[in-house]
Coordinates of C-alpha atoms in Angstrom, one line a residue:
Chain A
I4 CA 139.6 -66.0 38.2
G5 CA 138.9 -66.7 41.9
M6 CA 136.2 -69.2 41.0
T7 CA 138.3 -70.9 38.4
I8 CA 141.0 -71.6 40.9
A9 CA 138.4 -72.9 43.4
Y10 CA 136.7 -75.3 41.0
A11 CA 140.0 -76.3 39.3
A12 CA 141.4 -77.4 42.7
S13 CA 138.2 -79.5 43.4
F14 CA 138.1 -81.1 40.0
L15 CA 141.9 -81.8 40.1
G16 CA 141.2 -83.8 43.3
L17 CA 138.3 -85.6 41.6
I18 CA 140.4 -86.5 38.6
L19 CA 143.4 -87.7 40.7
A20 CA 141.0 -89.9 42.6
Y21 CA 139.5 -91.4 39.5
R22 CA 142.9 -92.0 37.9
A23 CA 144.3 -93.8 40.9
W24 CA 141.2 -95.9 41.1
H25 CA 139.3 -105.8 42.7
G26 CA 139.2 -105.5 46.5
Chain B
M1 CA 143.1 -41.9 62.5
T2 CA 146.8 -42.8 62.6
V3 CA 148.5 -44.1 65.7
T4 CA 152.0 -42.9 66.7
F5 CA 154.1 -45.6 68.4
T6 CA 156.9 -44.8 70.9
F7 CA 160.1 -46.9 71.3
L8 CA 158.4 -48.9 74.1
D9 CA 155.5 -49.7 71.8
W10 CA 157.8 -51.1 69.0
L11 CA 159.8 -53.0 71.7
W12 CA 156.6 -54.9 72.6
V13 CA 156.0 -55.8 69.0
V14 CA 159.6 -56.9 68.3
L15 CA 159.8 -59.0 71.5
F16 CA 156.5 -60.7 70.6
L17 CA 157.6 -61.6 67.1
L18 CA 160.9 -63.0 68.4
L19 CA 158.9 -65.2 70.9
M20 CA 156.8 -66.6 68.0
L21 CA 159.8 -67.3 65.8
G22 CA 161.5 -68.9 68.8
S23 CA 158.7 -71.5 69.2
G24 CA 159.2 -72.5 65.6
I25 CA 162.9 -73.0 65.9
L26 CA 162.5 -74.8 69.3
F27 CA 160.1 -77.4 67.8
Y28 CA 161.9 -77.8 64.4
R29 CA 163.4 -81.1 65.3
L30 CA 160.0 -82.6 66.4
G31 CA 158.1 -81.3 63.4
K32 CA 160.3 -82.8 60.8
R33 CA 160.3 -86.4 62.1
S34 CA 157.3 -87.6 60.2
E35 CA 154.0 -86.8 58.5
S36 CA 152.2 -87.5 61.7
D37 CA 154.5 -85.0 63.6
F38 CA 154.3 -82.3 60.9
F39 CA 150.5 -82.4 60.8
L40 CA 149.2 -83.9 64.1
A41 CA 152.1 -83.4 66.6
G42 CA 152.3 -87.2 66.7
R43 CA 148.7 -87.5 68.1
G44 CA 150.2 -87.0 71.5
L45 CA 148.8 -83.7 72.9
P46 CA 147.0 -83.2 76.2
W47 CA 143.5 -81.6 75.8
W48 CA 144.5 -78.0 76.8
L49 CA 146.9 -77.6 73.9
P50 CA 144.4 -78.3 71.1
A51 CA 141.8 -76.4 73.1
S52 CA 143.9 -73.3 73.1
S53 CA 144.5 -73.8 69.4
V54 CA 140.7 -74.1 68.7
Y55 CA 140.2 -70.8 70.5
A56 CA 143.2 -69.0 69.0
T57 CA 142.5 -70.1 65.5
H58 CA 138.8 -68.9 65.6
T59 CA 139.9 -65.6 67.0
A60 CA 141.0 -63.8 63.8
T61 CA 141.6 -60.1 63.1
D62 CA 138.3 -60.0 61.2
T63 CA 136.4 -61.6 64.1
P64 CA 136.2 -58.4 66.2
M65 CA 135.2 -56.5 63.0
W66 CA 132.2 -58.6 62.1
I67 CA 131.1 -59.1 65.7
T68 CA 131.3 -55.4 66.3
G69 CA 129.3 -54.9 63.0
V70 CA 126.4 -57.1 64.1
I71 CA 126.3 -55.8 67.7
Y72 CA 126.6 -52.1 66.7
K73 CA 123.8 -52.6 64.1
N74 CA 121.4 -54.9 66.1
G75 CA 122.3 -54.4 69.8
M76 CA 122.5 -57.5 72.0
A77 CA 120.3 -59.5 69.6
G78 CA 123.3 -59.5 67.2
I79 CA 125.1 -61.9 69.6
W80 CA 123.0 -64.8 68.1
Y81 CA 124.9 -64.4 64.9
T82 CA 127.9 -65.8 66.8
F83 CA 126.0 -68.7 68.3
F84 CA 126.4 -71.1 65.4
C85 CA 129.6 -72.3 67.1
G86 CA 127.3 -73.8 69.8
W87 CA 127.4 -77.0 67.7
A88 CA 130.7 -77.8 69.3
A89 CA 129.1 -78.2 72.8
I90 CA 127.2 -81.2 71.4
S91 CA 129.9 -82.4 69.0
A92 CA 132.5 -82.6 71.8
F93 CA 130.6 -85.7 73.1
V94 CA 129.1 -87.0 69.8
S95 CA 130.8 -86.5 66.4
T96 CA 134.2 -85.5 67.9
R97 CA 134.5 -88.9 69.7
I98 CA 133.4 -90.8 66.6
F99 CA 135.9 -88.9 64.4
R100 CA 138.8 -89.3 66.8
R101 CA 138.2 -93.1 66.9
S102 CA 138.2 -93.3 63.1
L103 CA 141.9 -92.2 63.1
A104 CA 141.3 -90.3 59.8
Y105 CA 143.8 -87.4 59.4
T106 CA 141.3 -85.2 57.6
Q107 CA 137.6 -85.0 56.9
A108 CA 138.4 -86.0 53.3
E109 CA 140.1 -89.2 54.5
W110 CA 137.1 -89.9 56.7
N111 CA 135.1 -90.5 53.5
V112 CA 137.0 -93.7 52.8
V113 CA 136.7 -94.9 56.4
R114 CA 132.9 -94.5 56.5
F115 CA 132.2 -95.4 52.8
T116 CA 134.1 -97.6 50.3
G117 CA 134.5 -98.0 46.6
L118 CA 134.8 -95.5 43.8
G119 CA 132.2 -93.1 45.3
S120 CA 134.2 -92.8 48.5
E121 CA 137.5 -92.1 46.6
L122 CA 135.8 -89.4 44.5
L123 CA 134.5 -87.8 47.6
R124 CA 137.9 -87.8 49.2
G125 CA 139.6 -86.2 46.1
W126 CA 136.8 -83.6 45.7
M127 CA 136.8 -82.6 49.3
A128 CA 140.6 -82.4 49.5
G129 CA 140.8 -80.2 46.5
W130 CA 138.0 -78.0 47.7
Q131 CA 139.5 -77.7 51.2
F132 CA 143.0 -76.8 49.8
F133 CA 141.4 -73.9 48.0
M134 CA 139.2 -73.0 50.9
N135 CA 142.2 -72.7 53.2
M136 CA 143.9 -70.5 50.6
F137 CA 141.1 -68.0 50.5
V138 CA 140.4 -68.0 54.3
L139 CA 144.1 -67.0 54.5
G140 CA 143.5 -64.2 51.9
W141 CA 140.3 -63.1 53.8
V142 CA 142.0 -62.8 57.2
G143 CA 145.2 -61.5 55.6
I144 CA 143.4 -58.5 54.0
A145 CA 141.7 -57.8 57.3
M146 CA 145.1 -57.3 58.8
G147 CA 146.1 -55.2 55.8
R148 CA 143.1 -52.9 56.6
I149 CA 143.9 -52.7 60.3
C150 CA 147.5 -51.6 59.5
E151 CA 146.2 -49.1 56.9
Y152 CA 143.8 -47.7 59.5
L153 CA 146.4 -47.5 62.3
F154 CA 149.6 -46.5 60.4
A155 CA 148.3 -45.4 57.0
W156 CA 150.5 -48.2 55.5
P157 CA 149.6 -49.5 51.9
I158 CA 147.1 -52.4 52.4
W159 CA 149.6 -55.0 51.0
I160 CA 152.1 -54.5 53.8
G161 CA 149.8 -55.8 56.5
L162 CA 148.6 -58.7 54.2
I163 CA 152.1 -59.9 53.3
V164 CA 154.7 -59.0 56.0
F165 CA 153.0 -60.7 59.0
S166 CA 152.0 -63.8 57.0
L167 CA 155.6 -64.2 56.0
V168 CA 156.8 -64.1 59.6
C169 CA 154.2 -66.7 60.4
A170 CA 155.2 -68.9 57.5
V171 CA 158.8 -69.2 59.0
Y172 CA 157.6 -71.2 62.1
V173 CA 154.9 -73.1 60.2
L174 CA 157.4 -74.2 57.6
A175 CA 160.0 -75.1 60.2
A176 CA 158.0 -77.0 62.8
G177 CA 154.6 -77.8 61.1
Y178 CA 151.7 -78.4 63.5
W179 CA 154.1 -78.6 66.5
G180 CA 155.0 -74.9 65.8
V181 CA 151.4 -74.0 65.2
V182 CA 150.0 -75.5 68.4
M183 CA 152.8 -74.3 70.6
A184 CA 152.5 -70.7 69.2
D185 CA 148.7 -70.9 69.4
F186 CA 149.0 -71.7 73.1
Q187 CA 151.0 -68.5 73.8
Q188 CA 148.9 -66.5 71.3
G189 CA 145.6 -67.7 72.8
I190 CA 146.6 -66.6 76.3
I191 CA 147.8 -63.2 75.1
A192 CA 144.7 -62.7 73.0
F193 CA 142.3 -63.7 75.7
L194 CA 143.9 -61.4 78.3
V195 CA 144.1 -58.4 76.0
I196 CA 140.5 -58.9 74.8
I197 CA 139.4 -58.8 78.5
I198 CA 141.7 -55.8 79.4
V199 CA 140.7 -53.6 76.4
S200 CA 137.0 -54.5 76.7
V201 CA 136.9 -53.7 80.4
W202 CA 138.9 -50.5 79.8
G203 CA 136.3 -49.5 77.1
I204 CA 133.3 -50.3 79.4
H205 CA 135.0 -48.3 82.2
T206 CA 135.5 -45.3 79.9
A207 CA 131.8 -45.4 79.0
G208 CA 130.9 -45.1 82.7
G209 CA 130.7 -48.8 83.6
P210 CA 127.6 -51.0 83.1
N211 CA 125.3 -48.5 84.9
G212 CA 126.7 -45.6 82.9
I213 CA 126.0 -47.5 79.6
I214 CA 122.4 -48.3 80.6
E215 CA 121.8 -44.6 81.6
K216 CA 123.2 -43.4 78.3
L217 CA 121.2 -45.9 76.3
E218 CA 118.1 -44.6 78.1
I219 CA 119.0 -41.0 77.2
L220 CA 119.5 -42.0 73.6
G221 CA 116.1 -43.8 73.6
E222 CA 118.0 -47.0 72.6
L223 CA 117.3 -49.2 75.7
D224 CA 115.9 -51.9 73.4
R225 CA 119.5 -52.7 72.4
M226 CA 119.9 -54.4 75.8
N227 CA 117.3 -57.0 74.9
P228 CA 118.9 -60.1 73.2
F229 CA 115.3 -61.2 72.1
A230 CA 114.3 -58.0 70.3
F231 CA 112.5 -59.9 67.5
T232 CA 111.2 -58.0 64.5
G233 CA 108.2 -60.4 64.0
W234 CA 107.9 -63.9 62.8
W235 CA 109.2 -63.8 59.3
S236 CA 110.8 -60.4 58.3
G237 CA 112.9 -57.5 59.5
D238 CA 116.5 -57.7 60.7
F239 CA 115.8 -60.3 63.4
P240 CA 112.8 -62.5 62.7
I241 CA 111.9 -65.4 65.0
A242 CA 112.2 -67.8 62.1
W243 CA 115.9 -66.8 61.6
F244 CA 116.5 -67.4 65.3
I245 CA 114.9 -70.9 65.2
T246 CA 117.0 -71.7 62.2
M247 CA 120.2 -70.6 64.0
M248 CA 119.3 -72.7 67.1
L249 CA 118.8 -75.7 64.8
I250 CA 122.2 -75.2 63.2
A251 CA 123.8 -74.8 66.6
F252 CA 122.3 -77.8 68.4
L253 CA 121.7 -80.4 65.7
G254 CA 125.0 -79.5 63.9
G255 CA 126.9 -81.2 66.7
F256 CA 125.6 -84.6 65.5
G257 CA 127.3 -84.3 62.2
M258 CA 130.8 -83.6 60.7
G259 CA 131.4 -80.6 58.5
T260 CA 128.1 -78.9 59.4
T261 CA 130.0 -75.6 59.7
I262 CA 133.3 -74.7 58.0
D263 CA 134.9 -74.6 61.5
W264 CA 134.7 -78.4 61.6
Y265 CA 137.6 -78.8 59.2
V266 CA 139.9 -76.9 61.5
E267 CA 138.6 -78.7 64.5
A268 CA 139.1 -82.1 62.8
Q269 CA 142.9 -81.6 62.8
R270 CA 142.8 -80.6 66.5
I271 CA 140.7 -83.6 67.4
Q272 CA 143.2 -86.0 65.8
S273 CA 146.1 -84.4 67.5
A274 CA 144.7 -85.0 71.0
K275 CA 146.2 -88.1 72.7
T276 CA 142.9 -89.8 73.6
V277 CA 139.2 -89.6 72.7
R278 CA 138.6 -87.9 76.1
D279 CA 141.3 -85.3 75.4
A280 CA 139.7 -84.6 72.0
S281 CA 136.3 -84.1 73.6
Y282 CA 137.7 -81.7 76.2
S283 CA 139.7 -79.7 73.6
I284 CA 136.7 -79.0 71.4
W285 CA 134.4 -78.1 74.4
W286 CA 136.8 -75.8 76.2
G287 CA 138.1 -74.2 73.0
T288 CA 134.6 -73.3 72.0
I289 CA 133.4 -72.1 75.5
L290 CA 136.3 -69.7 75.6
G291 CA 135.1 -68.3 72.2
L292 CA 131.6 -67.8 73.5
I293 CA 132.9 -66.0 76.7
R294 CA 135.0 -63.9 74.4
N295 CA 131.9 -63.0 72.3
S296 CA 129.9 -61.9 75.3
V297 CA 132.7 -59.7 76.7
W298 CA 133.0 -58.1 73.2
A299 CA 129.3 -57.5 73.0
V300 CA 129.2 -55.4 76.2
A301 CA 132.3 -53.5 75.0
I302 CA 130.6 -52.7 71.7
L303 CA 127.6 -51.4 73.6
A304 CA 130.1 -49.1 75.4
F305 CA 131.5 -48.0 72.0
F306 CA 127.9 -47.4 70.8
V307 CA 127.1 -45.0 73.7
L308 CA 130.4 -43.2 73.1
F309 CA 129.9 -42.9 69.3
P310 CA 126.1 -43.5 68.6
N311 CA 125.8 -41.9 65.2
I312 CA 128.2 -43.8 62.9
T313 CA 126.3 -45.0 59.8
E314 CA 129.1 -46.4 57.6
P315 CA 129.7 -50.1 58.4
S316 CA 133.4 -50.0 57.5
E317 CA 133.8 -47.3 60.1
Y318 CA 131.8 -48.8 63.0
E319 CA 133.3 -52.3 62.4
M320 CA 136.6 -50.9 63.7
G321 CA 134.9 -49.9 67.0
W322 CA 136.6 -52.4 69.2
F323 CA 140.0 -51.5 67.9
R324 CA 139.2 -47.8 68.4
L325 CA 138.4 -48.5 72.1
G326 CA 141.9 -49.8 72.5
F327 CA 143.8 -47.3 70.5
D328 CA 141.8 -44.2 71.5
Y329 CA 141.7 -44.9 75.3
L330 CA 144.6 -47.2 76.3
P331 CA 147.5 -45.3 78.0
A332 CA 150.7 -44.7 76.1
G333 CA 153.1 -47.6 76.2
M334 CA 150.2 -50.0 76.2
L335 CA 149.5 -49.4 72.5
G336 CA 152.4 -51.6 71.4
F337 CA 151.2 -54.3 73.7
F338 CA 147.7 -54.1 72.2
F339 CA 149.2 -54.3 68.7
A340 CA 151.2 -57.3 69.7
A341 CA 148.0 -59.0 70.8
I342 CA 146.4 -58.2 67.5
L343 CA 149.4 -59.9 65.9
A344 CA 148.8 -62.9 68.2
I345 CA 145.2 -63.0 67.1
H346 CA 146.3 -62.8 63.4
L347 CA 149.2 -65.2 63.4
S348 CA 147.3 -68.0 65.2
T349 CA 144.7 -68.0 62.4
I350 CA 147.2 -67.8 59.6
S351 CA 149.4 -70.6 61.0
S352 CA 146.5 -73.0 61.4
H353 CA 145.1 -72.6 57.9
L354 CA 148.6 -72.8 56.3
N355 CA 149.2 -76.2 58.0
L356 CA 145.7 -77.5 57.5
G357 CA 145.6 -76.7 53.7
A358 CA 149.0 -78.4 53.3
L359 CA 147.7 -81.5 55.1
Y360 CA 145.0 -82.0 52.5
A361 CA 147.6 -81.5 49.7
T362 CA 150.1 -83.9 51.3
R363 CA 148.0 -86.6 52.9
D364 CA 145.0 -86.8 50.6
L365 CA 146.2 -85.7 47.2
Y366 CA 149.9 -86.5 47.1
Q367 CA 150.3 -89.5 49.4
H368 CA 147.0 -91.2 48.7
Y369 CA 146.7 -90.6 45.0
V370 CA 150.1 -89.8 43.6
N371 CA 152.8 -91.5 45.6
P372 CA 151.6 -94.0 48.2
Q373 CA 155.1 -95.3 48.8
A374 CA 156.6 -91.8 49.7
S375 CA 159.1 -91.8 52.6
Q376 CA 158.3 -89.7 55.7
K377 CA 161.1 -87.3 54.8
R378 CA 159.5 -86.8 51.4
L379 CA 156.1 -86.2 52.9
V380 CA 157.4 -83.5 55.2
Q381 CA 159.1 -81.9 52.1
V382 CA 155.8 -82.0 50.2
G383 CA 154.1 -80.5 53.3
R384 CA 156.5 -77.6 53.2
I385 CA 156.1 -77.0 49.4
S386 CA 152.3 -77.0 49.6
T387 CA 152.5 -74.6 52.6
G388 CA 154.5 -72.2 50.3
I389 CA 152.0 -72.6 47.5
L390 CA 149.1 -71.8 49.9
L391 CA 150.9 -68.7 51.1
L392 CA 151.4 -67.3 47.6
G393 CA 147.9 -68.2 46.6
S394 CA 146.5 -66.4 49.6
F395 CA 148.3 -63.2 48.7
F396 CA 146.6 -63.3 45.3
Y397 CA 143.2 -63.9 46.9
G398 CA 143.8 -61.2 49.5
L399 CA 144.6 -58.6 46.8
I400 CA 141.4 -59.4 44.8
M401 CA 139.3 -59.9 47.9
E402 CA 137.5 -56.5 47.6
D403 CA 136.2 -57.6 44.2
I404 CA 135.0 -61.1 45.0
T405 CA 133.5 -60.6 48.5
S406 CA 129.9 -61.4 47.5
W407 CA 130.9 -64.6 45.7
L408 CA 133.1 -65.6 48.6
I409 CA 130.3 -65.2 51.2
F410 CA 128.2 -67.4 48.8
A411 CA 130.8 -70.0 48.6
L412 CA 131.5 -70.1 52.4
W413 CA 128.0 -70.1 53.9
I414 CA 125.3 -70.8 51.3
M415 CA 127.3 -73.7 49.9
A416 CA 127.0 -75.3 53.4
A417 CA 123.2 -75.2 53.5
G418 CA 122.4 -78.0 51.1
I419 CA 124.9 -80.4 52.6
W420 CA 124.1 -79.6 56.2
L421 CA 121.7 -82.5 56.6
P422 CA 123.8 -85.0 54.7
N423 CA 126.7 -84.1 56.9
I424 CA 124.6 -85.3 59.9
L425 CA 123.1 -88.3 58.1
Q426 CA 126.6 -89.7 57.2
V427 CA 127.2 -90.0 61.0
I428 CA 123.9 -91.2 62.3
W429 CA 122.4 -93.4 59.5
W430 CA 123.9 -96.6 58.4
R431 CA 122.1 -96.8 55.1
F432 CA 123.4 -93.4 53.8
N433 CA 126.0 -94.3 51.2
A434 CA 128.9 -92.7 49.2
W435 CA 126.7 -92.1 46.1
G436 CA 124.0 -90.4 48.2
Y437 CA 126.6 -88.1 49.8
L438 CA 128.3 -87.3 46.5
S439 CA 125.0 -86.6 44.9
S440 CA 124.2 -84.1 47.7
W441 CA 127.4 -82.2 47.0
I442 CA 126.8 -82.0 43.3
A443 CA 123.1 -81.2 43.7
N444 CA 123.9 -78.4 46.2
L445 CA 126.4 -76.9 43.8
G446 CA 123.7 -76.6 41.1
F447 CA 120.8 -75.6 43.4
S448 CA 122.7 -73.0 45.4
W449 CA 123.7 -71.2 42.1
L450 CA 120.1 -71.3 41.0
V451 CA 118.5 -70.2 44.2
V452 CA 121.0 -67.5 45.2
W453 CA 122.0 -66.0 41.9
I454 CA 120.4 -67.2 38.7
L455 CA 116.6 -67.4 39.4
P456 CA 116.5 -64.0 41.2
E457 CA 118.4 -62.5 38.3
L458 CA 115.8 -63.9 35.9
N459 CA 113.0 -62.6 38.2
V460 CA 111.7 -66.2 38.5
I461 CA 112.0 -66.0 42.3
P462 CA 112.5 -62.9 44.6
N463 CA 115.8 -62.3 46.5
L464 CA 115.4 -64.5 49.6
L465 CA 116.6 -63.9 53.1
D466 CA 119.5 -66.1 54.3
Y467 CA 117.4 -68.4 56.5
Q468 CA 114.9 -68.9 53.7
Q469 CA 117.7 -69.9 51.3
F470 CA 118.9 -72.4 54.0
W471 CA 115.6 -74.2 54.2
I472 CA 114.9 -74.2 50.4
L473 CA 118.4 -75.6 49.7
M474 CA 118.0 -78.2 52.4
I475 CA 114.6 -79.4 50.9
L476 CA 115.8 -79.3 47.2
G477 CA 118.9 -81.3 48.1
A478 CA 116.9 -84.0 49.9
L479 CA 114.8 -84.5 46.8
V480 CA 118.0 -85.7 45.1
Y481 CA 120.1 -87.5 47.6
F482 CA 117.3 -89.6 49.3
P483 CA 116.3 -91.3 46.1
V484 CA 119.9 -91.7 45.0
T485 CA 120.7 -93.3 48.4
L486 CA 117.8 -95.7 48.3
L487 CA 118.2 -96.6 44.6
T488 CA 121.9 -97.6 45.0
K489 CA 123.3 -100.4 47.2
S490 CA 124.2 -99.8 50.8
E491 CA 127.9 -99.9 51.7
P492 CA 129.1 -103.6 52.0
M493 CA 128.3 -105.0 55.4
D494 CA 131.9 -106.1 56.0
H495 CA 133.0 -102.5 55.6
L496 CA 130.2 -101.1 57.8
V497 CA 130.9 -103.6 60.6
H498 CA 134.6 -102.7 60.6
Y499 CA 133.7 -99.0 60.7
Y500 CA 131.1 -99.6 63.5
V501 CA 133.5 -101.5 65.6
M502 CA 136.2 -98.9 65.2
S503 CA 134.2 -95.7 65.5
R504 CA 131.2 -96.8 67.6
P505 CA 128.7 -94.3 66.0
I506 CA 125.4 -93.3 67.5
G507 CA 121.9 -93.2 65.8
W508 CA 120.3 -95.6 63.4
W509 CA 122.9 -98.4 63.2
K510 CA 120.8 -101.4 64.3
P511 CA 121.4 -103.8 61.4
V512 CA 125.2 -103.2 61.5
R513 CA 125.3 -103.5 65.3
E514 CA 123.4 -106.8 65.2
E515 CA 125.7 -108.2 62.6
A516 CA 128.8 -107.1 64.7
M517 CA 127.3 -108.8 67.7
R518 CA 126.5 -111.9 65.7
R519 CA 130.2 -112.0 64.7
G520 CA 131.2 -111.7 68.4
L521 CA 132.9 -108.3 67.8
I522 CA 130.6 -106.4 70.1
L523 CA 129.8 -108.1 73.5
T524 CA 126.3 -108.4 74.9
N525 CA 127.1 -105.6 77.4
G526 CA 127.9 -103.3 74.4
D527 CA 131.7 -103.2 74.9
T528 CA 134.0 -103.8 71.9
A529 CA 135.6 -107.3 72.1
S530 CA 139.4 -107.2 72.4
G531 CA 141.1 -107.4 69.0
A532 CA 137.8 -106.7 67.2
E533 CA 139.2 -103.8 65.2
Q534 CA 141.9 -106.0 63.6
A535 CA 139.6 -109.0 63.2
S536 CA 136.9 -107.0 61.4
R537 CA 139.2 -105.4 58.9
P538 CA 137.8 -106.3 55.4
L539 CA 140.1 -107.9 52.8
D540 CA 140.8 -104.6 51.0
T541 CA 143.8 -104.2 48.7
Y542 CA 143.3 -100.5 48.0
P543 CA 146.0 -98.3 49.7
S544 CA 144.6 -97.6 53.2
I545 CA 146.5 -94.4 53.8

């Protein structure tokens, strides 16, 4: 459970960055 | 043991808590003005305020426990475990200055200042998510340490110490943001420093003073504990020379990078809250030197504790040694004052991590990726909501902490090994790019699992010592990110020139510096031309917050 929260937070950040993403 | 408090003792504690809540209410109006106020105190602080915050934040309730643990077990040689923070002595005049000039709110944001393109955005999102969680579990870690202290002193259930004091702290962090944090840290830092000196000197005096301690060590046949260089050979034992050399490397070269220890992420917020580059330098240098002085005073006090109680074998018992010096030997009426100081030590750490975790959620995740047009009022609101989420998450982590300690230590320290060198390269080498840095994070995630857990479990490799893991992870990571860096394009020269003009990094930046000079942005005497920062800004339509 502890690890799932940790990696979920990191991958959520990664997904948000990719979704938001020609200058 | 349980401690009995008199009316005077509780009076100290209540007065102290009222003082802390007062600072939150006093700075409420300043904290809610804008995102910059809620998280950086408007970048207007003189050096001594963030310096006291650096010191107070890194003095947590678990700090005297683990320092007591390494000194009681190893004697004076154990003090080198605490020396990793020596990186700040170098950083204050190197990476601290570069980071302050970049104007990035967080280390996550710095990725899009130093790099550009999709790789830099992925780095920012990944790091912001990772740091949001990291602050949550640091809060759980120090929260449960407070729970243990209250259980030890008053026989309270462990959740009371974890939850009650963090809730008090949350009041002024929610009200005034970083203004509340830094003003309370200043008071807490002074109280904590004074009480650490008083209790330690009191303990040393009880053990017969320095001469008495040396005599007793001689009688015990433990005089070797006075020697900070009591090595156990080159490679093995509790204190090998190879471990010492690795620690010195981390301490001295780490200051050329950003993120080379987990303390950097806390320092980064203090650096950006200082009003000038010089104030930022002084704040990191002075905040850290106070911590090193604190460690050396503690070390002598623990030797005093050792000669008073030399036969404790259970770590959880001797780790409480410094607290016992205070509660066993201080005169009545002073116990409440000592407990108020322990609260000061505790709240200063809790408040900083609550505000810092909320900064990543608000600035990097919400504002940059979800709602770039958010009003200042809305951003402060999101800051408060994410502070609340962090607080609740930290209670959960605190309550399961006993069960996840070995994984946590892995995540905190070993995870840092493989990205230690990339964290330096990103500052000193112009050619290092976003894809190289991102690949080092991903490679380290895989390699650290393999080297620390999976391969030893399968008996492919033996269980290695911590310094051996550090070197192996550093080499394995380099085999991935060097080829990735050299096989992908460097960052665009326009972007690098703007970064160079703005941050003025040191190291291998010759091609970028020459280009900046050719464009007239850097003068022949090395100064930045006036208006160069604006003139060099690349045409970039991506939201620049």
